[in-house]
Amino acid sequence: MYVPNHLKWRILLAQELKQAYFERENSLRNCKRIFELYGRYLLGTTYDTFLTYLNQRKYRIDNLRMPPYIVAAIGLLEPLRIASERLRLRKMGSPWTLQEIVEEVLTILRERSSTPLDRRIGQAQQHVE
C-alpha cells in the first residue's frame, strides 16, 4: 500500500545519509558509494531512485526532522562498517558476539576522538572551501 508520508521519510533518510557521508571530491562516485554501503540496505531502492530522493523537490519535507536517535544511528554506520571489517579479518569464519562488535566500535570512536580539536576544525574548513 502506498503511503505518501513513508516516501517523505525515505527522501529525508536519503538526504541525511548524503549529508553525513558525502565528500566533495567526486560527487557521482561518492553518491554511488553512499548508496552501495548504506542506501541500498536502508532504503531498498535502486541507485536511480536514490538519486531521485536526493533531488526531490516535489514533496514538502521542510517541516520533517529526523529523530535524534536516527541521526546518531546514521553517524554510527561508518564505525560499525569498519568494526565489522576489522572483526572479519581478525576472526576469519568465527562468529562475533555483540560485545565484541561494541568494543570494536568504541575503539574506533576513541581513535577518531583522539584527533585534536583544532586539526578537526581545520579539516572541516578545508571541506567548506
PDB file of C-alpha atoms in Angstrom, residues 3 7-8 12 15 27 30 45-46 50-52 63 65 69 82 85 95 102-103 113 124 126:
ATOM      1  CA  VAL A   3       1.667   5.877   1.849  1.00  0.00           C
ATOM      2  CA  LEU A   7       8.047   8.295   0.885  1.00  0.00           C
ATOM      3  CA  LYS A   8       8.786  11.599   2.597  1.00  0.00           C
ATOM      4  CA  LEU A  12      14.671  12.567   4.276  1.00  0.00           C
ATOM      5  CA  GLN A  15      19.305  13.205   2.291  1.00  0.00           C
ATOM      6  CA  SER A  27      30.149  13.779  -6.280  1.00  0.00           C
ATOM      7  CA  ASN A  30      30.524   9.491  -3.572  1.00  0.00           C
ATOM      8  CA  THR A  45      15.720   1.043  -3.766  1.00  0.00           C
ATOM      9  CA  THR A  46      17.737   1.268  -6.945  1.00  0.00           C
ATOM     10  CA  PHE A  50      18.231   7.041  -4.538  1.00  0.00           C
ATOM     11  CA  LEU A  51      19.418   9.904  -6.779  1.00  0.00           C
ATOM     12  CA  THR A  52      15.804  10.968  -7.283  1.00  0.00           C
ATOM     13  CA  ASN A  63       8.750  20.517   8.326  1.00  0.00           C
ATOM     14  CA  ARG A  65      13.095  16.366  11.128  1.00  0.00           C
ATOM     15  CA  TYR A  69      18.418   8.677  17.713  1.00  0.00           C
ATOM     16  CA  ILE A  82      34.898  -0.501   9.928  1.00  0.00           C
ATOM     17  CA  GLU A  85      35.736  -5.362   8.583  1.00  0.00           C
ATOM     18  CA  PRO A  95      31.043 -15.752  14.771  1.00  0.00           C
ATOM     19  CA  VAL A 102      30.505  -2.837  20.570  1.00  0.00           C
ATOM     20  CA  GLU A 103      34.073  -2.929  21.919  1.00  0.00           C
ATOM     21  CA  SER A 113      38.034  11.440  19.006  1.00  0.00           C
ATOM     22  CA  ALA A 124      36.236  20.832   8.236  1.00  0.00           C
ATOM     23  CA  GLN A 126      39.112  22.686   4.057  1.00  0.00           C
TER      24      GLN A 126
END
